[in-house]
Amino acid sequence: MNRIIKELKKHKSYLVVSHVNLEGDAIGSSLAIALLLKRLGKKVIVINEDNVPAQYSFMPFSKLIKKPKKNLLFDAVVAVDCSDIGRIGRCIEYIPKNKVIINIDHHFGNDNFGKVNWIEPKASSCSEMIYQLFKKMSVPIDNKTAYLLYVGIMTDTGSFKYANTTSFTHRVVAELIDKNLDIHEIYKDVYQNVSTDNAKKIISVLNTLRFDKTGKIAYLEQKRKDIAGDTSTDLSEYILDFARSLRGVEVVLLFKESEENNKIRVNLRSKSRYDVNRLAKIFCGGGHRTASGCTIKGDIREAERKLIAAARKFI
């Protein structure tokens, strides 16, 4: 952490990036580190390949996250919540090879792609790590920063029910709540704000639910037609949480047709017994032990055959 702090103080301007498929922790940690840098008097640009999903648009400063563009001017890069540099997607095209990369992450198996790397696999979230930076640097955490960090920690711990939730996590969250957070409203904004149209889309995907012959692998598919219209809301977690709650199911696979032809994005989830991060890495993906992702070339049937066969061997 001391080397990270030294590097954060060293340069005048920073580019902040995180992984594709933005979710609570990626957004919370990106924006919180941006605020920290601004408090240090630095110039900051925050970019991502994807738009902020609608269920997170209420987060403070969410509009700071922009699409990448040519001729961005910055001295160094801060990558948060990325297990490898490939996870930032097309943003890599806008980063010259000579730029310093500061890598802050909590994924097990991070490949240390930065010049300076701070990896804490035992941390509940990247937002929990950014909290520690604020404390170490004696930078006060205001209400809006607490909001960002709380959402990041809450979402990456599954509302504090996943195994990555520790006593330290609860102590951090207690301090954040004391910054005058309305946690009931935050929970409603994130988890209880599904439109009737999106409810129908969730039902459509759930109707594709199938199981392998052992009953331990559940898999679903999300076609382009299932997400037609409003694509700003990511419905994956609602679908995955339901499938993972089924008795006897150990691994859940959600196959999603992407906007790019011949590419299928896959979400992998497990209850705890199996490390789906290892499974995702077979297909150049990654993430957490119980939640990971990857992209497979081919149509949706081909992707299902490949990953389900690998999952059977894995189990």
mmCIF file of C-alpha atoms in Angstrom:
data_model
loop_
_atom_site.group_PDB
_atom_site.id
_atom_site.type_symbol
_atom_site.label_atom_id
_atom_site.label_comp_id
_atom_site.label_asym_id
_atom_site.label_seq_id
_atom_site.Cartn_x
_atom_site.Cartn_y
_atom_site.Cartn_z
ATOM 1 C CA MET A 1 0.000 0.000 0.000
ATOM 2 C CA ASN A 2 2.884 2.397 0.728
ATOM 3 C CA ARG A 3 4.246 1.975 -2.813
ATOM 4 C CA ILE A 4 0.769 2.623 -4.213
ATOM 5 C CA ILE A 5 0.452 5.818 -2.165
ATOM 6 C CA LYS A 6 3.859 7.018 -3.335
ATOM 7 C CA GLU A 7 2.840 6.435 -6.957
ATOM 8 C CA LEU A 8 -0.528 8.185 -6.478
ATOM 9 C CA LYS A 9 1.271 11.287 -5.191
ATOM 10 C CA LYS A 10 3.949 11.215 -7.877
ATOM 11 C CA HIS A 11 2.059 12.161 -11.044
ATOM 12 C CA LYS A 12 -0.100 15.146 -12.010
ATOM 13 C CA SER A 13 -2.847 13.401 -13.963
ATOM 14 C CA TYR A 14 -4.440 9.935 -13.972
ATOM 15 C CA LEU A 15 -6.662 7.733 -16.088
ATOM 16 C CA VAL A 16 -8.895 5.448 -13.990
ATOM 17 C CA VAL A 17 -10.208 2.240 -15.590
ATOM 18 C CA SER A 18 -12.027 -0.891 -14.466
ATOM 19 C CA HIS A 19 -13.401 -4.058 -16.030
ATOM 20 C CA VAL A 20 -16.080 -4.398 -18.707
ATOM 21 C CA ASN A 21 -19.612 -5.310 -17.592
ATOM 22 C CA LEU A 22 -19.690 -2.624 -14.924
ATOM 23 C CA GLU A 23 -21.187 -3.538 -11.550
ATOM 24 C CA GLY A 24 -21.312 -2.012 -8.074
ATOM 25 C CA ASP A 25 -17.735 -2.594 -6.946
ATOM 26 C CA ALA A 26 -16.141 -1.561 -10.247
ATOM 27 C CA ILE A 27 -18.179 1.659 -10.259
ATOM 28 C CA GLY A 28 -17.759 2.369 -6.544
ATOM 29 C CA SER A 29 -13.994 1.791 -6.471
ATOM 30 C CA SER A 30 -13.393 3.678 -9.749
ATOM 31 C CA LEU A 31 -15.247 6.763 -8.596
ATOM 32 C CA ALA A 32 -13.901 6.634 -5.032
ATOM 33 C CA ILE A 33 -10.253 6.476 -6.192
ATOM 34 C CA ALA A 34 -11.026 9.320 -8.616
ATOM 35 C CA LEU A 35 -12.332 11.438 -5.722
ATOM 36 C CA LEU A 36 -9.266 10.567 -3.656
ATOM 37 C CA LEU A 37 -6.970 11.709 -6.466
ATOM 38 C CA LYS A 38 -8.951 14.928 -6.919
ATOM 39 C CA ARG A 39 -8.592 15.602 -3.195
ATOM 40 C CA LEU A 40 -4.834 15.311 -3.742
ATOM 41 C CA GLY A 41 -5.059 18.002 -6.400
ATOM 42 C CA LYS A 42 -4.700 15.641 -9.367
ATOM 43 C CA LYS A 43 -6.456 15.754 -12.726
ATOM 44 C CA VAL A 44 -8.527 12.604 -13.286
ATOM 45 C CA ILE A 45 -10.317 10.969 -16.230
ATOM 46 C CA VAL A 46 -12.530 7.901 -15.630
ATOM 47 C CA ILE A 47 -13.353 5.698 -18.613
ATOM 48 C CA ASN A 48 -14.997 2.357 -19.342
ATOM 49 C CA GLU A 49 -15.982 0.439 -22.438
ATOM 50 C CA ASP A 50 -19.530 0.042 -21.107
ATOM 51 C CA ASN A 51 -22.168 2.506 -19.961
ATOM 52 C CA VAL A 52 -23.115 2.632 -16.301
ATOM 53 C CA PRO A 53 -26.084 0.226 -15.872
ATOM 54 C CA ALA A 54 -29.368 1.947 -15.025
ATOM 55 C CA GLN A 55 -29.559 0.383 -11.549
ATOM 56 C CA TYR A 56 -26.335 2.201 -10.640
ATOM 57 C CA SER A 57 -27.038 5.534 -12.317
ATOM 58 C CA PHE A 58 -28.194 6.931 -8.956
ATOM 59 C CA MET A 59 -24.641 6.672 -7.555
ATOM 60 C CA PRO A 60 -22.872 9.989 -6.911
ATOM 61 C CA PHE A 61 -20.633 11.149 -9.760
ATOM 62 C CA SER A 62 -21.664 8.208 -11.989
ATOM 63 C CA LYS A 63 -21.669 10.584 -14.973
ATOM 64 C CA LEU A 64 -17.904 10.983 -14.557
ATOM 65 C CA ILE A 65 -17.474 7.560 -16.196
ATOM 66 C CA LYS A 66 -17.072 8.232 -19.916
ATOM 67 C CA LYS A 67 -16.519 6.166 -23.032
ATOM 68 C CA PRO A 68 -12.860 6.064 -24.131
ATOM 69 C CA LYS A 69 -11.741 8.389 -26.922
ATOM 70 C CA LYS A 70 -8.574 9.274 -28.796
ATOM 71 C CA ASN A 71 -5.922 11.696 -27.563
ATOM 72 C CA LEU A 72 -6.595 11.366 -23.846
ATOM 73 C CA LEU A 73 -3.914 13.174 -21.845
ATOM 74 C CA PHE A 74 -2.686 11.594 -18.603
ATOM 75 C CA ASP A 75 0.543 10.633 -16.867
ATOM 76 C CA ALA A 76 -0.405 7.304 -15.260
ATOM 77 C CA VAL A 77 -3.183 4.710 -15.149
ATOM 78 C CA VAL A 78 -5.022 3.352 -12.109
ATOM 79 C CA ALA A 79 -6.728 0.018 -12.858
ATOM 80 C CA VAL A 80 -9.161 -1.143 -10.185
ATOM 81 C CA ASP A 81 -11.006 -4.445 -9.775
ATOM 82 C CA CYS A 82 -9.256 -6.109 -12.763
ATOM 83 C CA SER A 83 -7.622 -9.528 -12.516
ATOM 84 C CA ASP A 84 -5.711 -8.901 -15.755
ATOM 85 C CA ILE A 85 -5.289 -5.980 -18.131
ATOM 86 C CA GLY A 86 -7.472 -7.672 -20.759
ATOM 87 C CA ARG A 87 -10.483 -7.159 -18.477
ATOM 88 C CA ILE A 88 -10.571 -3.440 -19.386
ATOM 89 C CA GLY A 89 -11.635 -4.378 -22.917
ATOM 90 C CA ARG A 90 -11.220 -1.771 -25.664
ATOM 91 C CA CYS A 91 -9.883 0.798 -23.194
ATOM 92 C CA ILE A 92 -6.474 -0.847 -23.649
ATOM 93 C CA GLU A 93 -6.336 0.724 -27.118
ATOM 94 C CA TYR A 94 -6.217 4.200 -25.546
ATOM 95 C CA ILE A 95 -3.313 3.521 -23.166
ATOM 96 C CA PRO A 96 0.209 3.993 -24.601
ATOM 97 C CA LYS A 97 2.578 1.154 -23.721
ATOM 98 C CA ASN A 98 4.983 3.487 -21.921
ATOM 99 C CA LYS A 99 2.402 4.620 -19.331
ATOM 100 C CA VAL A 100 2.755 3.587 -15.688
ATOM 101 C CA ILE A 101 -0.069 1.274 -14.572
ATOM 102 C CA ILE A 102 -1.070 1.095 -10.914
ATOM 103 C CA ASN A 103 -2.937 -2.158 -10.268
ATOM 104 C CA ILE A 104 -5.335 -2.291 -7.281
ATOM 105 C CA ASP A 105 -7.355 -5.492 -7.072
ATOM 106 C CA HIS A 106 -8.770 -8.207 -4.810
ATOM 107 C CA HIS A 107 -9.093 -11.103 -7.253
ATOM 108 C CA PHE A 108 -7.203 -14.278 -6.452
ATOM 109 C CA GLY A 109 -4.807 -15.067 -9.281
ATOM 110 C CA ASN A 110 -4.276 -11.469 -10.403
ATOM 111 C CA ASP A 111 -1.335 -11.580 -12.819
ATOM 112 C CA ASN A 112 0.399 -8.431 -11.463
ATOM 113 C CA PHE A 113 0.167 -6.562 -14.756
ATOM 114 C CA GLY A 114 1.017 -3.166 -13.265
ATOM 115 C CA LYS A 115 4.289 -1.407 -12.549
ATOM 116 C CA VAL A 116 3.025 -1.241 -8.971
ATOM 117 C CA ASN A 117 0.595 -3.939 -7.765
ATOM 118 C CA TRP A 118 -1.496 -4.053 -4.604
ATOM 119 C CA ILE A 119 -3.459 -7.305 -4.530
ATOM 120 C CA GLU A 120 -5.544 -8.337 -1.498
ATOM 121 C CA PRO A 121 -7.444 -11.587 -2.232
ATOM 122 C CA LYS A 122 -8.816 -11.607 1.323
ATOM 123 C CA ALA A 123 -10.473 -8.206 0.857
ATOM 124 C CA SER A 124 -14.227 -8.380 0.337
ATOM 125 C CA SER A 125 -14.046 -5.928 -2.556
ATOM 126 C CA CYS A 126 -11.878 -3.368 -4.265
ATOM 127 C CA SER A 127 -13.977 -0.697 -2.556
ATOM 128 C CA GLU A 128 -12.847 -2.058 0.819
ATOM 129 C CA MET A 129 -9.247 -1.571 -0.355
ATOM 130 C CA ILE A 130 -9.918 2.014 -1.475
ATOM 131 C CA TYR A 131 -11.376 2.682 1.984
ATOM 132 C CA GLN A 132 -8.032 1.598 3.425
ATOM 133 C CA LEU A 133 -6.233 4.076 1.153
ATOM 134 C CA PHE A 134 -8.391 6.923 2.454
ATOM 135 C CA LYS A 135 -7.575 5.928 6.032
ATOM 136 C CA LYS A 136 -3.862 5.396 5.413
ATOM 137 C CA MET A 137 -3.562 8.789 3.699
ATOM 138 C CA SER A 138 -5.683 10.535 6.373
ATOM 139 C CA VAL A 139 -8.141 11.811 3.755
ATOM 140 C CA PRO A 140 -11.611 12.262 5.325
ATOM 141 C CA ILE A 141 -14.440 10.172 3.894
ATOM 142 C CA ASP A 142 -17.484 12.351 3.202
ATOM 143 C CA ASN A 143 -21.072 11.238 2.621
ATOM 144 C CA LYS A 144 -20.803 10.769 -1.146
ATOM 145 C CA THR A 145 -17.533 8.842 -0.930
ATOM 146 C CA ALA A 146 -19.055 6.641 1.786
ATOM 147 C CA TYR A 147 -22.025 6.043 -0.530
ATOM 148 C CA LEU A 148 -19.752 4.815 -3.341
ATOM 149 C CA LEU A 149 -17.709 2.566 -1.068
ATOM 150 C CA TYR A 150 -20.807 1.127 0.614
ATOM 151 C CA VAL A 151 -22.428 0.168 -2.707
ATOM 152 C CA GLY A 152 -19.177 -1.446 -3.859
ATOM 153 C CA ILE A 153 -18.854 -3.522 -0.694
ATOM 154 C CA MET A 154 -22.564 -4.390 -0.456
ATOM 155 C CA THR A 155 -22.809 -5.672 -4.034
ATOM 156 C CA ASP A 156 -19.547 -7.645 -4.038
ATOM 157 C CA THR A 157 -20.488 -9.421 -0.795
ATOM 158 C CA GLY A 158 -24.017 -10.235 -1.977
ATOM 159 C CA SER A 159 -25.419 -7.924 0.710
ATOM 160 C CA PHE A 160 -22.898 -9.365 3.194
ATOM 161 C CA LYS A 161 -23.916 -13.011 2.751
ATOM 162 C CA TYR A 162 -20.949 -14.305 0.718
ATOM 163 C CA ALA A 163 -17.899 -15.974 2.274
ATOM 164 C CA ASN A 164 -15.729 -12.933 1.465
ATOM 165 C CA THR A 165 -17.546 -10.960 4.200
ATOM 166 C CA THR A 166 -15.290 -10.612 7.254
ATOM 167 C CA SER A 167 -15.471 -8.911 10.639
ATOM 168 C CA PHE A 168 -13.265 -6.171 9.143
ATOM 169 C CA THR A 169 -15.827 -5.716 6.358
ATOM 170 C CA HIS A 170 -18.537 -5.103 8.954
ATOM 171 C CA ARG A 171 -16.339 -2.617 10.835
ATOM 172 C CA VAL A 172 -15.699 -0.715 7.611
ATOM 173 C CA VAL A 173 -19.386 -0.689 6.733
ATOM 174 C CA ALA A 174 -20.319 0.503 10.241
ATOM 175 C CA GLU A 175 -18.094 3.551 9.775
ATOM 176 C CA LEU A 176 -19.530 4.230 6.313
ATOM 177 C CA ILE A 177 -23.105 4.031 7.599
ATOM 178 C CA ASP A 178 -22.202 6.632 10.220
ATOM 179 C CA LYS A 179 -21.577 9.079 7.361
ATOM 180 C CA ASN A 180 -25.364 9.580 7.264
ATOM 181 C CA LEU A 181 -26.151 6.865 4.711
ATOM 182 C CA ASP A 182 -29.735 5.725 4.176
ATOM 183 C CA ILE A 183 -28.906 2.058 3.597
ATOM 184 C CA HIS A 184 -32.569 1.093 3.140
ATOM 185 C CA GLU A 185 -32.881 3.476 0.185
ATOM 186 C CA ILE A 186 -29.562 2.290 -1.255
ATOM 187 C CA TYR A 187 -30.728 -1.338 -1.097
ATOM 188 C CA LYS A 188 -34.024 -0.441 -2.808
ATOM 189 C CA ASP A 189 -32.230 1.460 -5.577
ATOM 190 C CA VAL A 190 -29.902 -1.455 -6.333
ATOM 191 C CA TYR A 191 -32.097 -4.517 -5.787
ATOM 192 C CA GLN A 192 -35.763 -3.479 -5.718
ATOM 193 C CA ASN A 193 -36.113 -1.329 -8.799
ATOM 194 C CA VAL A 194 -36.971 -3.781 -11.599
ATOM 195 C CA SER A 195 -39.479 -2.536 -14.184
ATOM 196 C CA THR A 196 -42.351 -4.737 -15.356
ATOM 197 C CA ASP A 197 -40.752 -4.946 -18.822
ATOM 198 C CA ASN A 198 -37.504 -6.173 -17.298
ATOM 199 C CA ALA A 199 -39.401 -8.646 -15.134
ATOM 200 C CA LYS A 200 -40.739 -10.191 -18.345
ATOM 201 C CA LYS A 201 -37.184 -10.400 -19.719
ATOM 202 C CA ILE A 202 -36.027 -12.180 -16.563
ATOM 203 C CA ILE A 203 -38.898 -14.673 -16.891
ATOM 204 C CA SER A 204 -37.996 -15.230 -20.549
ATOM 205 C CA VAL A 205 -34.426 -16.162 -19.618
ATOM 206 C CA LEU A 206 -35.520 -18.314 -16.665
ATOM 207 C CA ASN A 207 -37.686 -20.294 -19.090
ATOM 208 C CA THR A 208 -34.459 -21.491 -20.757
ATOM 209 C CA LEU A 209 -33.225 -23.073 -17.494
ATOM 210 C CA ARG A 210 -31.732 -26.547 -18.035
ATOM 211 C CA PHE A 211 -29.544 -28.955 -16.072
ATOM 212 C CA ASP A 212 -26.781 -31.371 -16.935
ATOM 213 C CA LYS A 213 -27.372 -35.081 -16.245
ATOM 214 C CA THR A 214 -25.909 -34.812 -12.726
ATOM 215 C CA GLY A 215 -28.212 -31.955 -11.749
ATOM 216 C CA LYS A 216 -25.200 -30.085 -10.359
ATOM 217 C CA ILE A 217 -24.832 -27.725 -13.327
ATOM 218 C CA ALA A 218 -27.664 -25.340 -14.191
ATOM 219 C CA TYR A 219 -27.403 -23.281 -17.346
ATOM 220 C CA LEU A 220 -29.450 -20.605 -19.060
ATOM 221 C CA GLU A 221 -29.225 -18.519 -22.203
ATOM 222 C CA GLN A 222 -29.948 -14.883 -22.903
ATOM 223 C CA LYS A 223 -30.545 -14.144 -26.575
ATOM 224 C CA ARG A 224 -30.338 -10.690 -28.094
ATOM 225 C CA LYS A 225 -34.130 -10.597 -28.285
ATOM 226 C CA ASP A 226 -34.282 -11.122 -24.517
ATOM 227 C CA ILE A 227 -32.527 -7.824 -23.926
ATOM 228 C CA ALA A 228 -33.984 -5.838 -26.827
ATOM 229 C CA GLY A 229 -34.894 -2.237 -26.081
ATOM 230 C CA ASP A 230 -33.517 -1.002 -22.769
ATOM 231 C CA THR A 231 -30.104 -2.616 -22.412
ATOM 232 C CA SER A 232 -28.913 -0.227 -19.715
ATOM 233 C CA THR A 233 -30.031 -2.506 -16.871
ATOM 234 C CA ASP A 234 -28.044 -5.674 -16.195
ATOM 235 C CA LEU A 235 -30.518 -8.364 -15.170
ATOM 236 C CA SER A 236 -27.909 -11.089 -14.810
ATOM 237 C CA GLU A 237 -27.680 -11.109 -11.020
ATOM 238 C CA TYR A 238 -31.423 -11.610 -10.559
ATOM 239 C CA ILE A 239 -31.256 -14.618 -12.893
ATOM 240 C CA LEU A 240 -28.060 -16.072 -11.446
ATOM 241 C CA ASP A 241 -29.158 -15.686 -7.824
ATOM 242 C CA PHE A 242 -32.359 -17.622 -8.510
ATOM 243 C CA ALA A 243 -30.552 -20.472 -10.310
ATOM 244 C CA ARG A 244 -27.886 -20.675 -7.613
ATOM 245 C CA SER A 245 -30.583 -20.962 -4.929
ATOM 246 C CA LEU A 246 -31.861 -24.276 -6.369
ATOM 247 C CA ARG A 247 -31.297 -27.409 -4.289
ATOM 248 C CA GLY A 248 -28.523 -29.646 -5.632
ATOM 249 C CA VAL A 249 -27.139 -27.038 -8.030
ATOM 250 C CA GLU A 250 -23.451 -26.312 -7.480
ATOM 251 C CA VAL A 251 -22.514 -24.350 -10.622
ATOM 252 C CA VAL A 252 -24.598 -21.912 -12.703
ATOM 253 C CA LEU A 253 -23.704 -20.804 -16.237
ATOM 254 C CA LEU A 254 -25.478 -17.930 -17.997
ATOM 255 C CA PHE A 255 -24.687 -17.687 -21.726
ATOM 256 C CA LYS A 256 -25.363 -14.257 -23.228
ATOM 257 C CA GLU A 257 -25.290 -13.233 -26.865
ATOM 258 C CA SER A 258 -23.241 -10.052 -27.093
ATOM 259 C CA GLU A 259 -23.612 -7.131 -29.472
ATOM 260 C CA GLU A 260 -20.554 -8.468 -31.290
ATOM 261 C CA ASN A 261 -21.247 -11.341 -33.667
ATOM 262 C CA ASN A 262 -19.648 -14.691 -32.882
ATOM 263 C CA LYS A 263 -18.956 -13.814 -29.233
ATOM 264 C CA ILE A 264 -20.784 -15.195 -26.204
ATOM 265 C CA ARG A 265 -20.306 -13.696 -22.765
ATOM 266 C CA VAL A 266 -20.654 -16.190 -19.933
ATOM 267 C CA ASN A 267 -21.354 -15.566 -16.243
ATOM 268 C CA LEU A 268 -20.234 -18.378 -13.918
ATOM 269 C CA ARG A 269 -21.435 -18.785 -10.339
ATOM 270 C CA SER A 270 -21.000 -21.443 -7.648
ATOM 271 C CA LYS A 271 -22.253 -21.915 -4.127
ATOM 272 C CA SER A 272 -18.802 -22.386 -2.557
ATOM 273 C CA ARG A 273 -17.585 -25.921 -3.179
ATOM 274 C CA TYR A 274 -16.208 -25.274 -6.662
ATOM 275 C CA ASP A 275 -13.825 -22.508 -7.737
ATOM 276 C CA VAL A 276 -15.358 -21.151 -10.955
ATOM 277 C CA ASN A 277 -12.468 -18.712 -11.314
ATOM 278 C CA ARG A 278 -10.317 -21.706 -12.305
ATOM 279 C CA LEU A 279 -12.977 -22.799 -14.778
ATOM 280 C CA ALA A 280 -13.235 -19.316 -16.321
ATOM 281 C CA LYS A 281 -9.473 -19.104 -16.748
ATOM 282 C CA ILE A 282 -9.598 -22.089 -19.130
ATOM 283 C CA PHE A 283 -11.393 -19.669 -21.490
ATOM 284 C CA CYS A 284 -9.152 -16.659 -20.708
ATOM 285 C CA GLY A 285 -11.625 -15.243 -18.200
ATOM 286 C CA GLY A 286 -11.444 -14.841 -14.451
ATOM 287 C CA GLY A 287 -12.904 -13.343 -11.323
ATOM 288 C CA HIS A 288 -13.697 -14.773 -7.906
ATOM 289 C CA ARG A 289 -13.981 -18.276 -6.517
ATOM 290 C CA THR A 290 -17.801 -18.119 -6.571
ATOM 291 C CA ALA A 291 -18.351 -15.507 -9.307
ATOM 292 C CA SER A 292 -16.437 -15.235 -12.571
ATOM 293 C CA GLY A 293 -16.870 -14.524 -16.253
ATOM 294 C CA CYS A 294 -15.391 -15.209 -19.666
ATOM 295 C CA THR A 295 -16.014 -14.678 -23.380
ATOM 296 C CA ILE A 296 -16.164 -17.556 -25.868
ATOM 297 C CA LYS A 297 -15.960 -17.238 -29.651
ATOM 298 C CA GLY A 298 -18.710 -18.968 -31.590
ATOM 299 C CA ASP A 299 -22.488 -19.179 -31.432
ATOM 300 C CA ILE A 300 -24.396 -19.826 -28.229
ATOM 301 C CA ARG A 301 -24.730 -23.596 -28.816
ATOM 302 C CA GLU A 302 -21.006 -23.973 -29.439
ATOM 303 C CA ALA A 303 -20.234 -21.970 -26.286
ATOM 304 C CA GLU A 304 -22.586 -24.179 -24.259
ATOM 305 C CA ARG A 305 -20.965 -27.368 -25.531
ATOM 306 C CA LYS A 306 -17.463 -26.160 -24.711
ATOM 307 C CA LEU A 307 -18.103 -24.761 -21.262
ATOM 308 C CA ILE A 308 -20.518 -27.405 -20.011
ATOM 309 C CA ALA A 309 -18.063 -30.140 -21.076
ATOM 310 C CA ALA A 310 -15.284 -28.331 -19.190
ATOM 311 C CA ALA A 311 -17.535 -27.848 -16.170
ATOM 312 C CA ARG A 312 -18.373 -31.580 -16.037
ATOM 313 C CA LYS A 313 -14.688 -32.484 -16.026
ATOM 314 C CA PHE A 314 -14.076 -29.774 -13.469
ATOM 315 C CA ILE A 315 -16.732 -31.100 -11.103
#
